[in-house]
Coordinates of C-alpha atoms in Angstrom, one line a residue:
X1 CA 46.5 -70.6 -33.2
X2 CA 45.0 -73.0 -30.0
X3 CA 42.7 -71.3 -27.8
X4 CA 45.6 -70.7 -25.5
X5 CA 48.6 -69.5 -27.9
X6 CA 47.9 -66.2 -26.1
X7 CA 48.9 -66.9 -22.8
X8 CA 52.4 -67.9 -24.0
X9 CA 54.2 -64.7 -23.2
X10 CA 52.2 -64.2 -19.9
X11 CA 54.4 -61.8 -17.5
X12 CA 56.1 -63.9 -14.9
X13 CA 54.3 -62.2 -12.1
X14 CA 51.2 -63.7 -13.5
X15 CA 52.1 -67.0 -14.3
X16 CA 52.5 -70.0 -11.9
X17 CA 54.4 -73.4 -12.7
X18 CA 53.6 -76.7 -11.5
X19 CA 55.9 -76.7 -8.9
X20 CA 54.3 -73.3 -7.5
X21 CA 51.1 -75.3 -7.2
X22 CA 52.8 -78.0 -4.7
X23 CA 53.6 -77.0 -0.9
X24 CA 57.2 -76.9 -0.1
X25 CA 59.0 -79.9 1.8
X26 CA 58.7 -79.8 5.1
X27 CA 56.4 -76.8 5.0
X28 CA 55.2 -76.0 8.2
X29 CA 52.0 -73.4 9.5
X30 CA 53.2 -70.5 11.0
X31 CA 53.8 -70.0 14.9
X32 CA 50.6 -68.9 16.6
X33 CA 50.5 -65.2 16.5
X34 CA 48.0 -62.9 17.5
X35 CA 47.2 -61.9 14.0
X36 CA 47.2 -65.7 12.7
X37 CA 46.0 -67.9 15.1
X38 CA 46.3 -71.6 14.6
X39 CA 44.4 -74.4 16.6
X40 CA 44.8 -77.2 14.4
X41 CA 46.9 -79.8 16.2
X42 CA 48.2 -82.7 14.4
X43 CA 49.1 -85.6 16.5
X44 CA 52.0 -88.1 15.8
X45 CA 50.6 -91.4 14.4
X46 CA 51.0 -94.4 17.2
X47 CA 53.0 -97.2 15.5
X48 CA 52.5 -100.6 15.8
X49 CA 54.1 -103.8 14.8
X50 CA 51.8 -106.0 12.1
X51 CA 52.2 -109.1 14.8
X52 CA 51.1 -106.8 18.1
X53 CA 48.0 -105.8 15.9
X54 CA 46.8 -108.9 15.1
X55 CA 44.8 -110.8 17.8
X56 CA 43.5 -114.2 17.4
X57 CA 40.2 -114.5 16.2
X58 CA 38.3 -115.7 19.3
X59 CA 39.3 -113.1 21.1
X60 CA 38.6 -110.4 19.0
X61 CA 35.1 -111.7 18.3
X62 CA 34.7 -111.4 22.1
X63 CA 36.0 -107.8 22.2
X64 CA 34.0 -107.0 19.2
X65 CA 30.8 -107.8 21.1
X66 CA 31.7 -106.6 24.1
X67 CA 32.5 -102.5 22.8
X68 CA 29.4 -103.1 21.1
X69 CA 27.5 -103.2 24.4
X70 CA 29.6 -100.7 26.1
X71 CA 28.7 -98.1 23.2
X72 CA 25.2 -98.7 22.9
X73 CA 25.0 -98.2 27.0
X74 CA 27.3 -95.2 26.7
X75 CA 25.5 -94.0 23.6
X76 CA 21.9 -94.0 25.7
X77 CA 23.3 -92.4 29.0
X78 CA 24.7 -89.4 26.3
X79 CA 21.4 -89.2 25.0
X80 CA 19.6 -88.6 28.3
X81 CA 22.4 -86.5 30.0
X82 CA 22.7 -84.4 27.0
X83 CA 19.1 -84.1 26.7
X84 CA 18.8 -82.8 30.7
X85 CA 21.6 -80.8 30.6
X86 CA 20.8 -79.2 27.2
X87 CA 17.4 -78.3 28.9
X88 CA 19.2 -76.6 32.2
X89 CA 21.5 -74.9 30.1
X90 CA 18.4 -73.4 28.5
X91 CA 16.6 -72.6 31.7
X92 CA 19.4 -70.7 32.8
X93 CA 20.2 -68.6 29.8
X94 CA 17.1 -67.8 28.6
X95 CA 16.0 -64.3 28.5
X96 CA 12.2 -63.9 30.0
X97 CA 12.8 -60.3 29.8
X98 CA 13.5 -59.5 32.9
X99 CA 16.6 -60.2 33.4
X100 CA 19.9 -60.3 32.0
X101 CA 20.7 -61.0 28.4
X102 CA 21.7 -64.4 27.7
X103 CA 25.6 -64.6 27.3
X104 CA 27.9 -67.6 26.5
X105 CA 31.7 -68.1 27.8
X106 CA 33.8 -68.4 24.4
X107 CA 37.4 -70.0 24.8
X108 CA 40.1 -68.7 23.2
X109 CA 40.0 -71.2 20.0
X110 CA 36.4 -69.3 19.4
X111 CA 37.1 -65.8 20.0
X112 CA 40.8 -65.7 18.1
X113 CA 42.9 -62.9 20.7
X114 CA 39.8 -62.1 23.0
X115 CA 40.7 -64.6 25.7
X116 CA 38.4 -66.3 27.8
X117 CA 35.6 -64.2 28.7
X118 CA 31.6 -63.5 28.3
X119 CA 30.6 -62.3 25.5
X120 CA 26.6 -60.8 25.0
X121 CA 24.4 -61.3 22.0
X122 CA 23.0 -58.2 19.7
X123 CA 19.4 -59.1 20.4
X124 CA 17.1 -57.4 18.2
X125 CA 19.8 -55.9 15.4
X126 CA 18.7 -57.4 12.6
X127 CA 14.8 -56.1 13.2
X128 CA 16.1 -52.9 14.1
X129 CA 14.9 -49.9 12.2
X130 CA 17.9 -48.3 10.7
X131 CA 16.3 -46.2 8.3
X132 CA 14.9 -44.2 11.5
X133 CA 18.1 -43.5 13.1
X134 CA 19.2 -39.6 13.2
X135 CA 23.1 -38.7 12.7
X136 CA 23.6 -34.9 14.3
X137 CA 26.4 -33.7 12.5
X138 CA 27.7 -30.1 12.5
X139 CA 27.4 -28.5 8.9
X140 CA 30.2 -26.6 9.2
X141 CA 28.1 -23.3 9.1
X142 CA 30.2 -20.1 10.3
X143 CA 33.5 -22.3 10.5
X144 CA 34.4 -20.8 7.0
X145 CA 38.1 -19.0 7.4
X146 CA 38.1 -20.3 11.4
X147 CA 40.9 -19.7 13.5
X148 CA 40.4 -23.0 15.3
X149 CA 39.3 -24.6 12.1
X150 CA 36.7 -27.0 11.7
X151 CA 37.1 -26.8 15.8
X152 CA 35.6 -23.5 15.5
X153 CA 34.4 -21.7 19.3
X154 CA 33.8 -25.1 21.0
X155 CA 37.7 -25.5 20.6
X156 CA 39.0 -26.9 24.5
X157 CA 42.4 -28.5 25.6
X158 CA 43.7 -31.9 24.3
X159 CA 42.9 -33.5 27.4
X160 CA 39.4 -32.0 27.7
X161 CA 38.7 -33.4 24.5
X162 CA 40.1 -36.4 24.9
X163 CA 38.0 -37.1 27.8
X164 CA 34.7 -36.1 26.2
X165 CA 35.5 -39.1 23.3
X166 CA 37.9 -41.7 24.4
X167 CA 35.3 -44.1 25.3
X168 CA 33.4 -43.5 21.8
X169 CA 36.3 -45.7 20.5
X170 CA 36.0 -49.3 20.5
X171 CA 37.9 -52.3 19.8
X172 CA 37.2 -54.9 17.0
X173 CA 37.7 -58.5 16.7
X174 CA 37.2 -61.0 14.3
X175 CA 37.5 -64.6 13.2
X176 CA 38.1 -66.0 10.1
X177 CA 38.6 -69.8 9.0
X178 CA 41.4 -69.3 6.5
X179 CA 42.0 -72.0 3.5
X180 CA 44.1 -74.5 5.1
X181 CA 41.1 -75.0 7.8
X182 CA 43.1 -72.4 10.3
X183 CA 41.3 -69.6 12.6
X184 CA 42.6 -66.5 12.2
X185 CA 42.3 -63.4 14.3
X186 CA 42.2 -60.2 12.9
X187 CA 41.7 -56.6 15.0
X188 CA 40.8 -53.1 14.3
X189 CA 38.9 -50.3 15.9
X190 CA 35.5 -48.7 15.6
X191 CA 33.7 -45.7 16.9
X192 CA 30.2 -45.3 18.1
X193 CA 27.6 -42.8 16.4
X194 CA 24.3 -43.6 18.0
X195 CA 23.3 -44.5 21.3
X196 CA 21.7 -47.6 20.2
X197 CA 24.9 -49.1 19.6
X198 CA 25.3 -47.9 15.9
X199 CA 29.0 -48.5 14.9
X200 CA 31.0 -47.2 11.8
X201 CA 34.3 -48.8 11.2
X202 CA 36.3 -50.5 7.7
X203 CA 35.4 -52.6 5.5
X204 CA 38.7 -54.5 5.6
X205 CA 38.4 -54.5 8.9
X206 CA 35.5 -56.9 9.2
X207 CA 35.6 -58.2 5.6
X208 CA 35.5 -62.1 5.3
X209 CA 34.6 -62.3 8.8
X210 CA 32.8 -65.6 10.0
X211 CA 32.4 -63.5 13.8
X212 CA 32.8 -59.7 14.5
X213 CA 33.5 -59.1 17.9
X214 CA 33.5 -55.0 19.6
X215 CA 34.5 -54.3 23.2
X216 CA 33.8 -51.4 24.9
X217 CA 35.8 -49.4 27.3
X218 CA 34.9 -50.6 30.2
X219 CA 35.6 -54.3 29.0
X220 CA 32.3 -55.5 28.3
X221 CA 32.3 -57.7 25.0
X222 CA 29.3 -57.8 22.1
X223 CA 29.1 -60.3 19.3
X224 CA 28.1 -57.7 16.2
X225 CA 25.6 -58.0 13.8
X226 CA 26.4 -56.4 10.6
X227 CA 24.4 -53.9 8.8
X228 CA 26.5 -53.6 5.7
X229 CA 29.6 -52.6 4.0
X230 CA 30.3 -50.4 1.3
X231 CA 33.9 -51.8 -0.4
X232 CA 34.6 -48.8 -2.4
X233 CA 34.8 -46.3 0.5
X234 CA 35.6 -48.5 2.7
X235 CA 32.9 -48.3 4.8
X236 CA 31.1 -50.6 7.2
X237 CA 28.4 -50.4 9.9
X238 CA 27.4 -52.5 12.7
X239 CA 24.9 -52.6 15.5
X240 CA 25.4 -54.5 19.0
X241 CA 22.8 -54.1 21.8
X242 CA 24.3 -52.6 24.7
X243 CA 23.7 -53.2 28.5
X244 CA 25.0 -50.0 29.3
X245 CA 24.7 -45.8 28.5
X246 CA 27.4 -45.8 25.7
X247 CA 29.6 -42.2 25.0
X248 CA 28.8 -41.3 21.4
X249 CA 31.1 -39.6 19.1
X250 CA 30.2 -35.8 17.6
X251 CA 30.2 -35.8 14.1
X252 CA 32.4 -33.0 13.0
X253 CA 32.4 -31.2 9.2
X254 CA 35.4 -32.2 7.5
X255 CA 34.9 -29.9 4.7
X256 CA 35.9 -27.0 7.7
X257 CA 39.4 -28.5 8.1
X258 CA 42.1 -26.1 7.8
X259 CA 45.5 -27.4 7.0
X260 CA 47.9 -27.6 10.1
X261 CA 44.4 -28.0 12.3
X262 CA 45.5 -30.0 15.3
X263 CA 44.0 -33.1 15.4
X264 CA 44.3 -36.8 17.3
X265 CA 43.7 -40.2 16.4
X266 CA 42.1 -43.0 19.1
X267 CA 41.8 -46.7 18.0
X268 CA 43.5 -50.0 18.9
X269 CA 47.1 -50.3 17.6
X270 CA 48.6 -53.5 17.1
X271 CA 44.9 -54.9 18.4
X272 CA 46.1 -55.3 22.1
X273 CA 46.5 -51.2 23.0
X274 CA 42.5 -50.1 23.1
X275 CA 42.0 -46.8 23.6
X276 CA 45.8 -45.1 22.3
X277 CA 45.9 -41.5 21.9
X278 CA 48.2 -40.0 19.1
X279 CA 48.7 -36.6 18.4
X280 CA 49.3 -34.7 14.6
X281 CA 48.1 -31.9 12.3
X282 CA 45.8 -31.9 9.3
X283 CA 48.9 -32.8 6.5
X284 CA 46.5 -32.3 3.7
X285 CA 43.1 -32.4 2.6
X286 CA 42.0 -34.2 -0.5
X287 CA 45.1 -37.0 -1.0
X288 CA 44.6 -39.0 -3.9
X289 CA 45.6 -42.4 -2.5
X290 CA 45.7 -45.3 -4.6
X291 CA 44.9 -48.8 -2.1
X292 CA 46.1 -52.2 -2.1
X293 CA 43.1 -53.2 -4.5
X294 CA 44.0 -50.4 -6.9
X295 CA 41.0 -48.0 -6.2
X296 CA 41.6 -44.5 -5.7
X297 CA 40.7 -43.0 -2.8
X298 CA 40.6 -39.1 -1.6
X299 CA 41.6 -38.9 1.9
X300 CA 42.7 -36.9 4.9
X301 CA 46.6 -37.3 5.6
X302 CA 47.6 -36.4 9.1
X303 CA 50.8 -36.5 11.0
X304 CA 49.3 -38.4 13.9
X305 CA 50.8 -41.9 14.7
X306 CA 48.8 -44.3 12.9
X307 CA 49.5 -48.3 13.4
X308 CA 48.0 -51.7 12.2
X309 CA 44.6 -52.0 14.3
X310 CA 43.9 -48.3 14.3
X311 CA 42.2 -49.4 10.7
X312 CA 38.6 -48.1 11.3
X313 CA 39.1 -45.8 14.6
X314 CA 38.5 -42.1 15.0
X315 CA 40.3 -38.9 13.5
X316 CA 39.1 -35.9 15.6
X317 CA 39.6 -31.9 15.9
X318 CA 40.3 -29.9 19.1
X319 CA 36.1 -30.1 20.0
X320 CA 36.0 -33.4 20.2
X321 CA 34.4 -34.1 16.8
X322 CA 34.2 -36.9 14.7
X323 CA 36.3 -35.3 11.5
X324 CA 37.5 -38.8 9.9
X325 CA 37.2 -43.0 10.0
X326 CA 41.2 -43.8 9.9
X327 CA 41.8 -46.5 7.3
X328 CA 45.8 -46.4 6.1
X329 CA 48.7 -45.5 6.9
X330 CA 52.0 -45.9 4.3
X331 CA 54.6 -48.0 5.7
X332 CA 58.1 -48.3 4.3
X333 CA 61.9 -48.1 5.3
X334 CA 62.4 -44.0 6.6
X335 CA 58.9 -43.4 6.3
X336 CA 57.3 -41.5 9.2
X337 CA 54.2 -39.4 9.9
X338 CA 51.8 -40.5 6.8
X339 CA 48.5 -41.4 8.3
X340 CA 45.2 -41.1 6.0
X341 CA 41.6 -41.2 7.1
X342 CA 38.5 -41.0 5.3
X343 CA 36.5 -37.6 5.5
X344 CA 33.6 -37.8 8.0
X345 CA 31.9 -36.0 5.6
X346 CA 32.1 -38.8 2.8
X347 CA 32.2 -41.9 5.1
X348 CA 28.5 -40.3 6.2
X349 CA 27.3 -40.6 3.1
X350 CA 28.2 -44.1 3.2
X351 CA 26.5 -44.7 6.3
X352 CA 23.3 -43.2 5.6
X353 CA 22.6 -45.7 2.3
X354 CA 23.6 -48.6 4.7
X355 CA 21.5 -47.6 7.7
X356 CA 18.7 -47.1 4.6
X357 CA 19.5 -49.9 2.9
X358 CA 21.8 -52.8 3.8
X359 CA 24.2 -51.8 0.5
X360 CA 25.0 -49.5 -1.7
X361 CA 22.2 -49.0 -4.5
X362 CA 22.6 -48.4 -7.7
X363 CA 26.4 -50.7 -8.0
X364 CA 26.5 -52.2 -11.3
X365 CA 27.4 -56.0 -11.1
X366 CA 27.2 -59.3 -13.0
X367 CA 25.5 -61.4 -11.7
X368 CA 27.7 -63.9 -10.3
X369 CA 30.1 -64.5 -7.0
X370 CA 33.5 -64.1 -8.6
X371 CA 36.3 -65.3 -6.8
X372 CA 40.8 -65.6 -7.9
X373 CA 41.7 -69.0 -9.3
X374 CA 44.2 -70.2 -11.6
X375 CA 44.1 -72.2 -14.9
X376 CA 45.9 -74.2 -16.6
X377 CA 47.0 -73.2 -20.1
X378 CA 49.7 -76.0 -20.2
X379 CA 51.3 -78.9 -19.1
X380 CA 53.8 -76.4 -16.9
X381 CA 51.8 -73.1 -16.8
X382 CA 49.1 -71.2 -14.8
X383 CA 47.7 -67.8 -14.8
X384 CA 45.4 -66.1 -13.2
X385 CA 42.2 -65.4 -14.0
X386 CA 38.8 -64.4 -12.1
X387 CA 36.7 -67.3 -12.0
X388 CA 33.1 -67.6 -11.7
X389 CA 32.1 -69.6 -8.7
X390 CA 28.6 -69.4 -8.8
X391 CA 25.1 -67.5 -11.1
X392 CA 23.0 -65.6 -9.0
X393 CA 20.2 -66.6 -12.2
X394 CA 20.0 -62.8 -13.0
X395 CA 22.8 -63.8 -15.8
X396 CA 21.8 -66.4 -17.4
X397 CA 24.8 -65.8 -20.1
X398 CA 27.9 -66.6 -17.2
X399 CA 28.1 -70.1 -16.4
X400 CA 29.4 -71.4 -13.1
X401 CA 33.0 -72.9 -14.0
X402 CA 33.7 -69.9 -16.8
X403 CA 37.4 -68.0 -16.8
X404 CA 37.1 -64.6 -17.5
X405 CA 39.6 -63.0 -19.6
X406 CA 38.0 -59.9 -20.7
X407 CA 35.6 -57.3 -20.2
X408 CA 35.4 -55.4 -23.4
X409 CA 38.3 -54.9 -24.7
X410 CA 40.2 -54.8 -20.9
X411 CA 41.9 -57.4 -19.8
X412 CA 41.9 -59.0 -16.4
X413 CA 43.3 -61.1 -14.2
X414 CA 41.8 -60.6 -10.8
X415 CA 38.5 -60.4 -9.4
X416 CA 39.2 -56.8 -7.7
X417 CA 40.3 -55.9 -11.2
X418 CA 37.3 -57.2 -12.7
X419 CA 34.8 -55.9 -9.9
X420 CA 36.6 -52.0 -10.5
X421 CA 36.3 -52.7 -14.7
X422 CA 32.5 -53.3 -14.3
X423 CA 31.9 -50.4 -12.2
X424 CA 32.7 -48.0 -14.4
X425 CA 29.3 -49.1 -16.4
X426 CA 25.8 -48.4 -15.3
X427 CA 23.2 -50.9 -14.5
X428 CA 21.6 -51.7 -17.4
X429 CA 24.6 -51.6 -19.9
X430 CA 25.8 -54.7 -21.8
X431 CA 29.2 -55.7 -21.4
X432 CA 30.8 -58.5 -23.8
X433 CA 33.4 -60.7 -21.6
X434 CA 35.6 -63.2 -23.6
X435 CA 35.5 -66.4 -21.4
X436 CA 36.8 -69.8 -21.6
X437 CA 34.1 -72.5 -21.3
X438 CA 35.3 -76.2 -21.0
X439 CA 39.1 -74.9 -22.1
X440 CA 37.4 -72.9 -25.0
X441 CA 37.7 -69.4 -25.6
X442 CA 34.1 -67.8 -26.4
X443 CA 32.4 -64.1 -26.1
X444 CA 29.0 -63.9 -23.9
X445 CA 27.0 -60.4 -23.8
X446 CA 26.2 -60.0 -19.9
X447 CA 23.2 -57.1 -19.0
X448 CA 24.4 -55.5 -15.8
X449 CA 22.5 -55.5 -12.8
X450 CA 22.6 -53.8 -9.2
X451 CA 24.5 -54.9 -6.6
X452 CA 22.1 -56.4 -3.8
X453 CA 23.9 -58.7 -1.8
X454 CA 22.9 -61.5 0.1
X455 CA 22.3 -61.0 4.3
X456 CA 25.7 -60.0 5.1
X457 CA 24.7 -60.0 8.9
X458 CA 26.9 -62.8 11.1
X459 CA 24.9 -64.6 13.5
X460 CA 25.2 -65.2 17.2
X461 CA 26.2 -68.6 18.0

């Protein structure tokens, strides 16, 4: 048997073609949307005849020499002006520290759907001292058996709570180059936690993101650093340095929810509606819900209208609190009313190790950035298999370039797949991955290691 005879019967939603690997004729990018925003251009080419583009040679020795001047004089005037104006550009948006913060005017190919407008730097976020920061939360002591629930006696009107949090809520862009050399927009929402500008908000909201944007309610715009994310609980915490007092959310006690508790959800629907309010009930209180990625996740489900770009925004009770970080919603044809959030709770805990941190300790991991490819088992077949992009040098065993088929005796055939197999293991264990090396099939023992990643903070520029 050939070191591929296995892959013969591979299921069909696994294996590619040839043809699968070429674009489509005429394919076209999509439209420019608010959630996939292109700014490539591609210009017609300028056609001319073979006799128009041929000048005699006198005359293009002459023009030759003569572009030649014109560049090298253009060339030194850019050299100076740029220099002068490079200087007065500093002068006027440095920060002696006593004025303003320096800001730069990003255009829309920069900010994806933020428009034209200032946006201020996080000075000072990635010295700040998380581990230092204090989260009051409400225990949930006496709200046992609760008429109001998790409410308890601060319990007010919709509209009074409302008020007291609306502003806590903020909106979250962010830019991504995508494969084909596109910039893509994505949006979400965000609440604040600490005064300093401490914001909790998804994972997948910010995940891949080359720029992390958060405006406020009263319209003013921050470029955010990022702490750190934790991917299982989807769970991510970022820092901006505000100019202004900021309204900080109350942490509620999730674990004092009561079903039917009246609840409402603010975040940024559809990532141009900052600041909705929606309206539901505590549906249920521990819903196993399996995710996109395939990990299992217990979560609140609530009744209140939950929409793309609320990912990330806050779920609270009747006193204002902070009970949940919304993150889901299930979407299909007669489906209404099924919003999820993660417990306040459990996204806490999250947001402690970061602000301690930077990650998650403790993560089991090999050793390597694993990414999805596909390879080729014949002339007419792919499949997919997670691929080893690069060796950290903690495992010396993976080598940049391997396909990995199995972890023990599990197979897989995507990096999520791979990254939930290995974290069932503690640090420390040896796992044996079959892996095929220079289209050969071997087995290398890999000693797990923890999770540290690299400076996951995006930089102001």
């Amino acid at each position: 048997m050939s070191d591929f005879d296995e892959f013969e019967n591979v299921p069909k939603e696994n294996a590619q073609t040839a043809e699968d690997q070429r674009e489509p004729d005429g394919y076209q990018a999509p439209e420019a949307r608010w959630y996939g925003v292109s700014y490539q251009t591609n210009y017609p080419p300028v056609l001319t005849s073979p006799e128009a583009a041929r000048p005699r040679r006198g005359v293009r020795l002459a023009l030759v020499a003569v572009i030649l001047a014109i560049t090298v004089v253009i060339g030194t005037v850019a050299f100076v002006g740029g220099y002068f104006i490079n200087e007065l550009y500093r002068d006027m948006n440095s920060d002696d520290g006593g004025g303003e913060p320096p800001t730069v005017t990003l255009p829309n190919s920069q900010t994806g759907g933020l428009g034209n407008q200032t946006v201020y730097e996080s000075e000072g976020a990635q010295s700040y001292n998380y581990a230092a920061v204090v989260l009051p939360k409400n225990d949930g002591t006496g709200l046992d058996g609760h008429a109001n629930g998790s409410a308890g006696d601060a319990a007010t009107t919709r509209i009074a709570a409302v008020a007291a949090v609306r502003n806590s809520v903020v909106e979250i862009t962010t830019t991504t180059v995508s494969n084909r050399g596109q910039l893509v927009a994505g949006a979400g929402s965000g609440v604040i936690i600490h005064a300093d500008g401490i914001i909790v908000t998804n994972n997948h909201v910010i995940e891949g993101a080359a720029h992390i944007y958060v405006r406020l309610a009263n319209g003013n715009t921050y470029e955010a650093y990022l702490r750190g994310t934790d991917e299982e609980n989807d769970i991510a915490v970022l820092k901006i340095t505000p100019r202004e007092a900021l309204t900080v959310a109350r942490l509620g006690s999730s674990a004092s929810l009561r079903y039917g508790e009246d609840v409402f959800a603010i975040g940024n629907p559809l990532g141009q509606l900052g600041g909705t309010v929606t309206e539901g009930i505590i549906s249920a209180l521990e819903r196993e819900v399996e995710m996109d990625d395939g990990v299992v996740m217990t979560l609140l489900q609530t009744s209140a209208a939950i929409n793309s770009g609320n990912s990330g925004g806050g779920l609270f009770n009747m006193a204002g609190e902070l009970i949940g970080v919304v993150n889901a919603k299930y979407s299909a044809t007669g489906v209404e009313g099924l919003g999820f959030a993660i417990p306040i709770d459990s996204a806490l805990q999250s947001v402690r190790s970061l602000l301690d941190h930077g990650y998650i300790p403790g993560l089991p991991s090999l050793g390597a950035t694993i990414v999805d490819s596909t390879m080729q088992v014949s002339f007419f077949q792919y499949v997919n298999l997670p691929y080893v992009y690069a060796v950290d040098g903690s495992s010396s065993a993976l080598k940049a370039g391997d396909w990995i088929y199995k972890i023990d005796d599990t197979v897989v055939s995507t990096a999520s797949a791979l990254k939930r197999a290995v974290r069932t293991y503690e640090v420390g264990d040896t796992v044996t991955l079959t892996v095929y090396r220079n289209n050969q099939q071997m087995t290398v023992d890999v000693t797990l290691v923890e999770y540290i990643p690299e400076n996951s903070s995006v930089s102001f520029n």
